[in-house]
Coordinates of C-alpha atoms and ligand atoms in Angstrom, one line a residue:
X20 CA -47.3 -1.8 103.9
X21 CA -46.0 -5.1 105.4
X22 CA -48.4 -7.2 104.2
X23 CA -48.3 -5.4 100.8
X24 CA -45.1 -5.9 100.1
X25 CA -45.8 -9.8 101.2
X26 CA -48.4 -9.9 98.8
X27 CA -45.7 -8.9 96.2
X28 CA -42.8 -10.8 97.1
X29 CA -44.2 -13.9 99.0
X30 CA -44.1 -17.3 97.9
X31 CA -47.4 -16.9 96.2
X32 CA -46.9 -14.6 93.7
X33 CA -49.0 -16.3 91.2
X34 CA -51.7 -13.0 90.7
X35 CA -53.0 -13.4 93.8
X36 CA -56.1 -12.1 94.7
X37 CA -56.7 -13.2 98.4
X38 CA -58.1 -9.8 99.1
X39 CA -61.5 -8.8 101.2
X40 CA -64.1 -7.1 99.3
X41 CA -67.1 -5.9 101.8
X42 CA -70.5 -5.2 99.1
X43 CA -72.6 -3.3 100.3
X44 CA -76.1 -3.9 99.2
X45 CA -79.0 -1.0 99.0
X46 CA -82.9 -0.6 98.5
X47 CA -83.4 -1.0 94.2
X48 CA -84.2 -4.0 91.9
X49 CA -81.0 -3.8 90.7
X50 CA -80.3 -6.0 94.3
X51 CA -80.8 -9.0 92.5
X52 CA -78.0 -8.4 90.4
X53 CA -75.6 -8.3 93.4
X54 CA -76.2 -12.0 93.8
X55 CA -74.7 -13.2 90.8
X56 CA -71.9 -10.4 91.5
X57 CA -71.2 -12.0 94.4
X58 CA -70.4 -15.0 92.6
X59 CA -68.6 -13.8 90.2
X60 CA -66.1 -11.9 92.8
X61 CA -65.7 -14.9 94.3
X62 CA -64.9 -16.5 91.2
X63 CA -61.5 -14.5 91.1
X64 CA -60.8 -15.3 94.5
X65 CA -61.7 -12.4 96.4
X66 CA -63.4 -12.9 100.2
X67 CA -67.1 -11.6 99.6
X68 CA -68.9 -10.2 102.9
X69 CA -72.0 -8.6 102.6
X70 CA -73.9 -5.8 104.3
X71 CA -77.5 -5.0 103.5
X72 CA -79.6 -2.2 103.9
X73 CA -82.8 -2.3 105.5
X74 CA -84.2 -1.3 101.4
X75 CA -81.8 -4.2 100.8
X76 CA -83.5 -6.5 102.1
X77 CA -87.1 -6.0 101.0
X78 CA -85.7 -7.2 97.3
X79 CA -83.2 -9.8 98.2
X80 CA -82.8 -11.8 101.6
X81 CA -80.0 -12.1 103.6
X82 CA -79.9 -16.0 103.8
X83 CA -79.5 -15.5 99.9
X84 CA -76.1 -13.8 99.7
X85 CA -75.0 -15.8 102.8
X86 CA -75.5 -19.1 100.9
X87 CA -73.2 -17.7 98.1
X88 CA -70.9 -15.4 100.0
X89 CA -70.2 -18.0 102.4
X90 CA -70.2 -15.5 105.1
X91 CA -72.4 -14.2 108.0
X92 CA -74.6 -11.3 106.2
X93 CA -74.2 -7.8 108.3
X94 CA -77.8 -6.1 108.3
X95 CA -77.2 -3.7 112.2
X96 CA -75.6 -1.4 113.9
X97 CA -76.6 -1.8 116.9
X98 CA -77.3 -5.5 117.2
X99 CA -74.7 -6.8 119.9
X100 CA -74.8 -10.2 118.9
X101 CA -73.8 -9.4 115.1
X102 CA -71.6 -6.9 116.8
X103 CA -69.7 -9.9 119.0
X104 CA -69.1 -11.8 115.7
X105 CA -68.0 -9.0 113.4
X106 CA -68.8 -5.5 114.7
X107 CA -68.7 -2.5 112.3
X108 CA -65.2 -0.9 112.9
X109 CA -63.6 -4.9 112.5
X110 CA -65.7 -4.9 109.2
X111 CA -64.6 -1.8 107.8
X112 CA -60.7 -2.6 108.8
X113 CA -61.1 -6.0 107.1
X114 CA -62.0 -4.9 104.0
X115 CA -59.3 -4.3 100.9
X116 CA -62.2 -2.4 99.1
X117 CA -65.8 -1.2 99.9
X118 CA -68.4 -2.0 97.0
X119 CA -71.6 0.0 97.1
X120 CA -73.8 -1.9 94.6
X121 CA -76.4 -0.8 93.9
X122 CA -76.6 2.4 95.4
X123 CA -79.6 4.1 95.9
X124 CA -79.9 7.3 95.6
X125 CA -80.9 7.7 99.3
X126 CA -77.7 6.1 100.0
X127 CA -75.4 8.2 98.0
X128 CA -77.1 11.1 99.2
X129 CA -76.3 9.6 103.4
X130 CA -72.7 9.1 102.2
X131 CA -72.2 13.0 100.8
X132 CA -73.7 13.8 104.1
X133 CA -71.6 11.9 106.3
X134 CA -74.1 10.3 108.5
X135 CA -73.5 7.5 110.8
X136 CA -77.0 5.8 111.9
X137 CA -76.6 2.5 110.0
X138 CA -74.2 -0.8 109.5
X139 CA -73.6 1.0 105.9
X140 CA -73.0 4.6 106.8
X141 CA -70.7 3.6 109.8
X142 CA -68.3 1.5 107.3
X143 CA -68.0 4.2 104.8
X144 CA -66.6 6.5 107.4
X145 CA -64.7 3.8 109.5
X146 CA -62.6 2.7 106.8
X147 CA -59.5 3.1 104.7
X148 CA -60.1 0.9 102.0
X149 CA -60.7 2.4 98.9
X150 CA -64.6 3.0 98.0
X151 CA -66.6 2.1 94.8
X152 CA -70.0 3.2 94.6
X153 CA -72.2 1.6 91.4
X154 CA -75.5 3.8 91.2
X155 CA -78.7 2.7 89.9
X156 CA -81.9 4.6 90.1
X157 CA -84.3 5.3 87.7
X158 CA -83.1 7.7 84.6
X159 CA -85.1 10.7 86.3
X160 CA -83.5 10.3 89.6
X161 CA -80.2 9.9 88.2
X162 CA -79.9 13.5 86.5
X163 CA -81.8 15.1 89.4
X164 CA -80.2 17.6 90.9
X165 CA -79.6 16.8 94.1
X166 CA -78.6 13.4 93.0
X167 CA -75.2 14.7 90.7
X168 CA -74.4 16.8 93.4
X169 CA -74.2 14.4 96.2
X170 CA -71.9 11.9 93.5
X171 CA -69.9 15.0 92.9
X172 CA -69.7 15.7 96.1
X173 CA -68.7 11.7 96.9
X174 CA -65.8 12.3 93.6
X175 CA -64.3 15.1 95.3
X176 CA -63.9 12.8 98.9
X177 CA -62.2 10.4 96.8
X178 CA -65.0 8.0 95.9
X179 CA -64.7 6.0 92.5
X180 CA -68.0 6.2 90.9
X181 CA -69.2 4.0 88.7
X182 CA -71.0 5.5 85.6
X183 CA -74.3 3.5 85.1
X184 CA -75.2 2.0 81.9
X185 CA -78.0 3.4 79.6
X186 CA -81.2 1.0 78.7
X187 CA -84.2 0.4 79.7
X188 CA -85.1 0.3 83.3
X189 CA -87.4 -2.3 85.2
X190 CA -89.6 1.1 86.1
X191 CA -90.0 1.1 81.9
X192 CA -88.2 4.3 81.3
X193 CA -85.2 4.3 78.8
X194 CA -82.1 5.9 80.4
X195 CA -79.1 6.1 82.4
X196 CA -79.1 4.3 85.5
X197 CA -79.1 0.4 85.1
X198 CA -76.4 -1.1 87.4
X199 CA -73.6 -2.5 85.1
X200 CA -73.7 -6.5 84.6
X201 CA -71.8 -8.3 87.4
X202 CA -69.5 -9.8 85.1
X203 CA -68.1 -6.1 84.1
X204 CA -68.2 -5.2 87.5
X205 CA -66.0 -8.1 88.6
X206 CA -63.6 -7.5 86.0
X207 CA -63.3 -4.0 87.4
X208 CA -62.6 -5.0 91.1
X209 CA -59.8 -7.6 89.3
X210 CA -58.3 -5.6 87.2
X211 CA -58.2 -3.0 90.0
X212 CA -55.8 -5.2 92.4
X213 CA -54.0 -5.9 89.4
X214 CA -52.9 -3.1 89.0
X215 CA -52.1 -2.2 92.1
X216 CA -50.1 -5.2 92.3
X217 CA -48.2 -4.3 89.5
X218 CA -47.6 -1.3 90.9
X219 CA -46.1 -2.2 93.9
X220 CA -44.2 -5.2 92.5
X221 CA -42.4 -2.2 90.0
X222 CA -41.6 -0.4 92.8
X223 CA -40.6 -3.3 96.1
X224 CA -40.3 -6.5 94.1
X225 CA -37.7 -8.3 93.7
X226 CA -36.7 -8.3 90.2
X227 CA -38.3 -4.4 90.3
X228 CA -37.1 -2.4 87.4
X229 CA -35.2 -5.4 85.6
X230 CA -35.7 -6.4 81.8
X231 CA -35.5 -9.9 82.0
X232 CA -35.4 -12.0 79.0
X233 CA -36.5 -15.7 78.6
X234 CA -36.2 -18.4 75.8
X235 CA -38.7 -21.2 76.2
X236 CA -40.1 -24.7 74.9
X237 CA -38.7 -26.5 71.9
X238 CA -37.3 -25.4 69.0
X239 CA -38.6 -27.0 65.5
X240 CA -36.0 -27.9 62.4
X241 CA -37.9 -28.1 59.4
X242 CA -36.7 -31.1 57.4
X243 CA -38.7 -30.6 54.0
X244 CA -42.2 -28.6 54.0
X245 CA -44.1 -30.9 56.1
X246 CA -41.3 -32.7 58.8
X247 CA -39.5 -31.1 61.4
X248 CA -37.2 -32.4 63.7
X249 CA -37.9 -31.2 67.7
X250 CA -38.0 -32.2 71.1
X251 CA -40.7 -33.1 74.3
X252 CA -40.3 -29.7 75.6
X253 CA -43.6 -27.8 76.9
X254 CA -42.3 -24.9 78.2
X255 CA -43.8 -24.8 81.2
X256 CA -40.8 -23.9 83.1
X257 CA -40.0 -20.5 81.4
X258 CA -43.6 -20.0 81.1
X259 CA -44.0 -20.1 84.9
X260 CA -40.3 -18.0 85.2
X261 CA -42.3 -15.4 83.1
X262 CA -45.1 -15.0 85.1
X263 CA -42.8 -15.4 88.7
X264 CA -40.5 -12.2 86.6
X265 CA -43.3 -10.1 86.2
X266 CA -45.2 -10.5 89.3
X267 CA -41.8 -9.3 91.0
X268 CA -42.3 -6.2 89.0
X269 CA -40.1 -6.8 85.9
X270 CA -40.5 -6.3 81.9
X271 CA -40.4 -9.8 80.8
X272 CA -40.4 -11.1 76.8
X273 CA -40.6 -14.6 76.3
X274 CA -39.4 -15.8 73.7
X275 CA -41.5 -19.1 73.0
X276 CA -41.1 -22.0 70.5
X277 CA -43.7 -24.0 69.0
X278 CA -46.0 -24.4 72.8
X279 CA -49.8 -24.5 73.2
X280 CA -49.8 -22.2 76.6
X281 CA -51.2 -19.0 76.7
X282 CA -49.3 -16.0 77.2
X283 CA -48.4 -15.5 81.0
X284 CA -50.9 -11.8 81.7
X285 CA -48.5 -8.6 81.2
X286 CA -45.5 -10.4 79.3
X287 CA -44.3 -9.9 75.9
X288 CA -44.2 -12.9 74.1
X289 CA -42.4 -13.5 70.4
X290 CA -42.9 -17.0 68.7
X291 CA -40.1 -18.2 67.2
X292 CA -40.0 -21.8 65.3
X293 CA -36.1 -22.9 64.9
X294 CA -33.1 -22.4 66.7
X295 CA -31.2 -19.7 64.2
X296 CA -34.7 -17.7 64.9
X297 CA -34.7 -18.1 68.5
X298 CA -30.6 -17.0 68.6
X299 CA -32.0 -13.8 66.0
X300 CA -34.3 -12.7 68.2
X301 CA -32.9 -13.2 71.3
X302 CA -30.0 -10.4 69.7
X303 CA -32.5 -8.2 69.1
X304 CA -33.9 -8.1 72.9
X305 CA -30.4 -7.9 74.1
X306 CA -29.2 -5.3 72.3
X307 CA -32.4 -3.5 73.1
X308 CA -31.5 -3.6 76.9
X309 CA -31.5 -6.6 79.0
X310 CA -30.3 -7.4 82.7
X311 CA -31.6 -10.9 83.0
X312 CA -31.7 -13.8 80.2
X313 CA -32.7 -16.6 81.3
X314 CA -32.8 -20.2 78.5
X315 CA -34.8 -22.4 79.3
X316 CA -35.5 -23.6 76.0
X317 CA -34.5 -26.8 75.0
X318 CA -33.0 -25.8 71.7
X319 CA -32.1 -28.8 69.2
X320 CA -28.7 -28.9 69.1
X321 CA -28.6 -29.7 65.1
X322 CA -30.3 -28.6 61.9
X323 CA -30.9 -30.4 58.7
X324 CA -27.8 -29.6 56.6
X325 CA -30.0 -28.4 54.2
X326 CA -34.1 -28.1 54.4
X327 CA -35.5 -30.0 50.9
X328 CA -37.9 -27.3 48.9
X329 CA -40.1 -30.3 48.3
X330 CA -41.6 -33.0 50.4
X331 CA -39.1 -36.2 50.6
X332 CA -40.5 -39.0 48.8
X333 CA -40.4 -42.4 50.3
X334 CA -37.7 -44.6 48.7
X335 CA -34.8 -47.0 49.9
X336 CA -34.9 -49.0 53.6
X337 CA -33.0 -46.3 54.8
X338 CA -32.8 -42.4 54.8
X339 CA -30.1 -40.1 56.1
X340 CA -30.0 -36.4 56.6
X341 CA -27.0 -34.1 57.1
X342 CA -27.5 -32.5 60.5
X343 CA -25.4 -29.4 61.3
X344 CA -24.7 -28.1 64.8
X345 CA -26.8 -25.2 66.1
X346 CA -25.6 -22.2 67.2
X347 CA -25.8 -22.2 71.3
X348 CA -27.9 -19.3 72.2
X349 CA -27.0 -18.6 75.8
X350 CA -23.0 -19.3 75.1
X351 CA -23.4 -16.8 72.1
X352 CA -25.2 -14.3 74.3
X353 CA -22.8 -14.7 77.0
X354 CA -20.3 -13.5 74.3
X355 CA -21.8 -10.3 74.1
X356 CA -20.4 -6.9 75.2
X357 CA -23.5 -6.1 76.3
X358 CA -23.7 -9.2 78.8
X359 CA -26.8 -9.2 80.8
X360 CA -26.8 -11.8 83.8
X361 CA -27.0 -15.0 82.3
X362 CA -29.3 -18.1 83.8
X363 CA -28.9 -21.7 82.1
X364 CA -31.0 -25.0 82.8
X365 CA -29.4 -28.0 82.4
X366 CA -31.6 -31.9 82.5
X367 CA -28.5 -34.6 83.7
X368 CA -28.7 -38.4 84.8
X369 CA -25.6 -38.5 86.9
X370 CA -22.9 -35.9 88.1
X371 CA -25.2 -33.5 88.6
X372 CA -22.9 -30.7 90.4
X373 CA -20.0 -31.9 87.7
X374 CA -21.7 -31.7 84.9
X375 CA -23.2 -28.4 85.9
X376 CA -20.4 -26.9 87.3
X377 CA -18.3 -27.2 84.2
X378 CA -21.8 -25.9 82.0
X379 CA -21.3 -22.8 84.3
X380 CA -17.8 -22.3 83.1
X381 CA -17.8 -23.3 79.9
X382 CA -21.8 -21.3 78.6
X383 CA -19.8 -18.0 80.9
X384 CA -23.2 -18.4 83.2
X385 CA -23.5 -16.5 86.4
X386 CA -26.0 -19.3 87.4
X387 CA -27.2 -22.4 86.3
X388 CA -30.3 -24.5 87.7
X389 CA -29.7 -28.3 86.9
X390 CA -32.6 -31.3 87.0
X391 CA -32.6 -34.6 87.5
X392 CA -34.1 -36.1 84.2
X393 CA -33.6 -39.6 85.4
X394 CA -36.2 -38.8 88.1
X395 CA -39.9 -40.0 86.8
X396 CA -42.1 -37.3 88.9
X397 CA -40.3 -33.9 87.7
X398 CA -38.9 -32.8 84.4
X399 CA -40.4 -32.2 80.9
X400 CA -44.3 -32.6 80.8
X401 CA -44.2 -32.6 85.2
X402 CA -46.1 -29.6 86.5
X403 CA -43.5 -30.1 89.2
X404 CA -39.7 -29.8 89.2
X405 CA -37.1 -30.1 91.8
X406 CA -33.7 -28.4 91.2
X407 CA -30.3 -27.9 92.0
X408 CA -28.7 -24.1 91.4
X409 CA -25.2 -23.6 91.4
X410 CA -23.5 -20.3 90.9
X411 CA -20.4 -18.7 89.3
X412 CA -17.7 -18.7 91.6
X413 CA -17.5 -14.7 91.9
X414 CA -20.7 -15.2 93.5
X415 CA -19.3 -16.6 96.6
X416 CA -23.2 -18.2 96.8
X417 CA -23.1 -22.1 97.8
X418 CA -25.4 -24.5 95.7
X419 CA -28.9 -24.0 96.3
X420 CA -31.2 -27.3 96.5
X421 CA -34.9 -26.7 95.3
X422 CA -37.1 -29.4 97.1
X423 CA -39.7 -31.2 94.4
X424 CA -42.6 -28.5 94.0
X425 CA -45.0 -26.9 91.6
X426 CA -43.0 -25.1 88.5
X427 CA -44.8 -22.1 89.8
X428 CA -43.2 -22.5 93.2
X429 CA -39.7 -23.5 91.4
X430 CA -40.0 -20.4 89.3
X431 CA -40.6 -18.0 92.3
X432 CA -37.4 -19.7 94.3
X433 CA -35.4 -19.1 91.1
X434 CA -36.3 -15.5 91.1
X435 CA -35.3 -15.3 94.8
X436 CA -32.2 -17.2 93.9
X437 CA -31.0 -14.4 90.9
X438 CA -32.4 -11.6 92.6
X439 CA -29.8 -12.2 95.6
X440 CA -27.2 -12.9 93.2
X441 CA -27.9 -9.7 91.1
X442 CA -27.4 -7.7 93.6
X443 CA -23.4 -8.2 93.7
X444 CA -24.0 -8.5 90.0
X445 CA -21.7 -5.7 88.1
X446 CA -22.5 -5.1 84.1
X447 CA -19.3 -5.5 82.4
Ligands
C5P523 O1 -25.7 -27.8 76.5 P1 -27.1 -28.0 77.0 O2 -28.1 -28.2 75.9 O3 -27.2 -29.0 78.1 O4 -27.3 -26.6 77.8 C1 -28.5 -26.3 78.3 C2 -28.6 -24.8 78.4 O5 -28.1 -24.1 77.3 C3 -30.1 -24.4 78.6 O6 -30.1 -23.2 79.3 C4 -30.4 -24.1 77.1 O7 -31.6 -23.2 77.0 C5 -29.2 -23.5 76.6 N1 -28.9 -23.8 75.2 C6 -29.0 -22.7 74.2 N2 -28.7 -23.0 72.9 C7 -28.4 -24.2 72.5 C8 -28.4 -25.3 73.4 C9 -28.6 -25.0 74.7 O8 -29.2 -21.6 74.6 N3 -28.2 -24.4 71.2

């Protein structure tokens, strides 16, 4: 549980998928297909080891999925040099999750039985990792008998198996019983640990049952139908303070200006173009239940006086537009009855801890992380940022220096940051 709740809360809480997947590869032509699943699982970051089946290896060869697992291939039982390196109990307490793929029919039927006289057999009783068995057999031997009752047999002990897909077989029969593609099968194993992450981050992490809300990028003021005044804002900070929210288990909504980033994976996102919309729909999220609002957008602080229906023709040397002020969206929602704990960002040259101090005050923030804009390697496009957090004096919490790091990183010491500070955080 330790090293669950790590995996949560640690400073890598980007998804992270360093987990250990042990496939186990058995006696059919689908064998070949394992390969390339082999790959692909290690394409989402997952530690492949595999252990083959005598029938294993007359289709496929060890030195084949050791090239691309990157691991010593486990064929014995009883072999004590294999058994020095990585013996069969070590194996089976190493792994996160057992794949069977494909399983033979032979094989499922060992596993309903409970045997113990190969690498394979041993490894399904020795461990607690959850097991995944992918049949594939010809259509025939699939709806046998014998064959449903030995998977039923492996549902009721807790097994997850894996419907095979219908097609035609390499025997030339049409059918269930083709292995699923690797690429599916992957997917499954990812989206798997997932959600288990998820899980666990609802329930340990640190921001677990919060609704956090977060304003990001730029916002556009439309000057006449085809010019807008905005800013260099990417919105790569609040994008990564969405993703660091979530994976510490809470509902996040982002609500993004005009940015080309995808959606951070399990986060509501609501694209708003100008200041008043941002302020709008920030509202409506807060009065919808919010604990955390976080603005990181870099909101313009004026509007055109009034937007021109038409295009502005070019005419005199000079041109001036009325600007009005914008409304301020964190001071506004600060305001609120309904006050959820507020985070602000501010971007000084000098006096950082004056400047920032008296933002705290004057926005009603419980916390406020402050950059150093005048510093060439962090800030706007960076994928890097170095901060310094201050908090409202009811905090009691002294200032909080973030040393230069990824925005990832940043984001996940931020979350650390308002997460202890919540805690003596009382709703008005
Ligand atoms: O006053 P300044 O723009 O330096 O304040 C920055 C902080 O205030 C940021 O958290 C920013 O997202 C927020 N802000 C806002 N609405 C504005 C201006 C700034 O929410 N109109």
């Amino acid at each position: 549980m330790q090293d669950e709740l790590q995996w949560v809360n640690g400073l890598n809480q980007e998804i992270n998928f360093s987990k250990n997947i042990v496939l186990a590869v058995t006696g059919g032509i689908a064998a070949y297909k394992s390969a390339i699943l082999v790959r692909r699982l290690k394409d989402y970051g997952f530690d492949v080891r595999v252990v083959m089946t005598k029938g294993a290896q007359a289709f496929v060869t060890p030195l084949t999925f050791q090239a691309l697992s990157g691991n010593p291939v486990h064929t014995t039982l009883l072999d004590p040099e294999a058994e020095a390196g990585m013996g069969h109990i070590e194996l089976a307490r190493w792994a996160d999750l057992v794949l069977v793929a494909p399983a033979s029919c032979d094989v499922i039927a060992k596993l309903a039985q409970g045997l113990a006289d190969d690498l394979l057999s041993t490894i399904y009783l020795a461990t607690k990792a959850p097991i995944w068995v992918a049949p594939a057999m010809n259509q025939q031997m699939w709806a046998a008998k014998a064959t449903q009752r030995n998977l039923n047999t492996l549902n009721t002990d807790g097994v997850h198996v894996i419907v095979p897909d219908a097609g035609v077989q390499a025997c030339g029969d049409v059918g269930l019983g083709r292995m699923p593609e690797p690429e599916v099968l992957a997917e499954q194993v990812y989206l798997y640990f997932q959600q288990k992450q998820r899980d666990l981050a609802k329930k340990f992490g640190l921001l677990a049952g919060k609704r956090v809300v977060i304003t990001a990028g730029p916002t556009r003021e439309a000057i006449d139908p085809v010019r807008y005044i905005s800013n260099h804002s990417t919105g790569k900070m609040g994008f990564a303070l969405a993703t660091a929210c979530y994976a510490a288990g809470a509902e996040v909504t982002l609500i993004a200006g005009p940015v080309s980033l995808p959606t951070p994976h399990g986060v509501i996102r609501d694209n708003v173009i100008s200041a008043s919309e941002m302020l709008e729909q920030s509202l409506v999220y807060i009065n919808a239940g919010c604990d955390v609002f976080i603005a990181t957008a870099a909101v313009a602080d004026y509007r055109v006086a009034e937007i021109a229906t038409q295009k502005i023709k070019k005419s005199g040397d000079t041109l001036a537009i009325d600007l009005i002020k914008n409304p301020d969206i964190v001071a506004t929602i600060a305001k609120q009855a309904k006050r959820p704990f507020m985070v602000g960002f501010a971007a000084e040259t000098q006096h950082i801890e004056d400047y920032a101090n008296k933002k705290l005050v004057a926005k009603k923030l419980d916390m406020i992380a402050c950059n150093d804009v005048s510093r060439a390697d962090i800030g706007f496009a960076s994928d890097h940022n170095a901060m310094v957090v201050f908090f409202a004096q009811q905090y009691g919490m002294s200032a909080q220096n973030l040393q230069r790091a990824p925005k990832l990183e940043i984001a996940q010491q931020l979350v650390e940051a308002m997460s202890t500070a919540l805690q003596q955080h009382k709703l008005p």
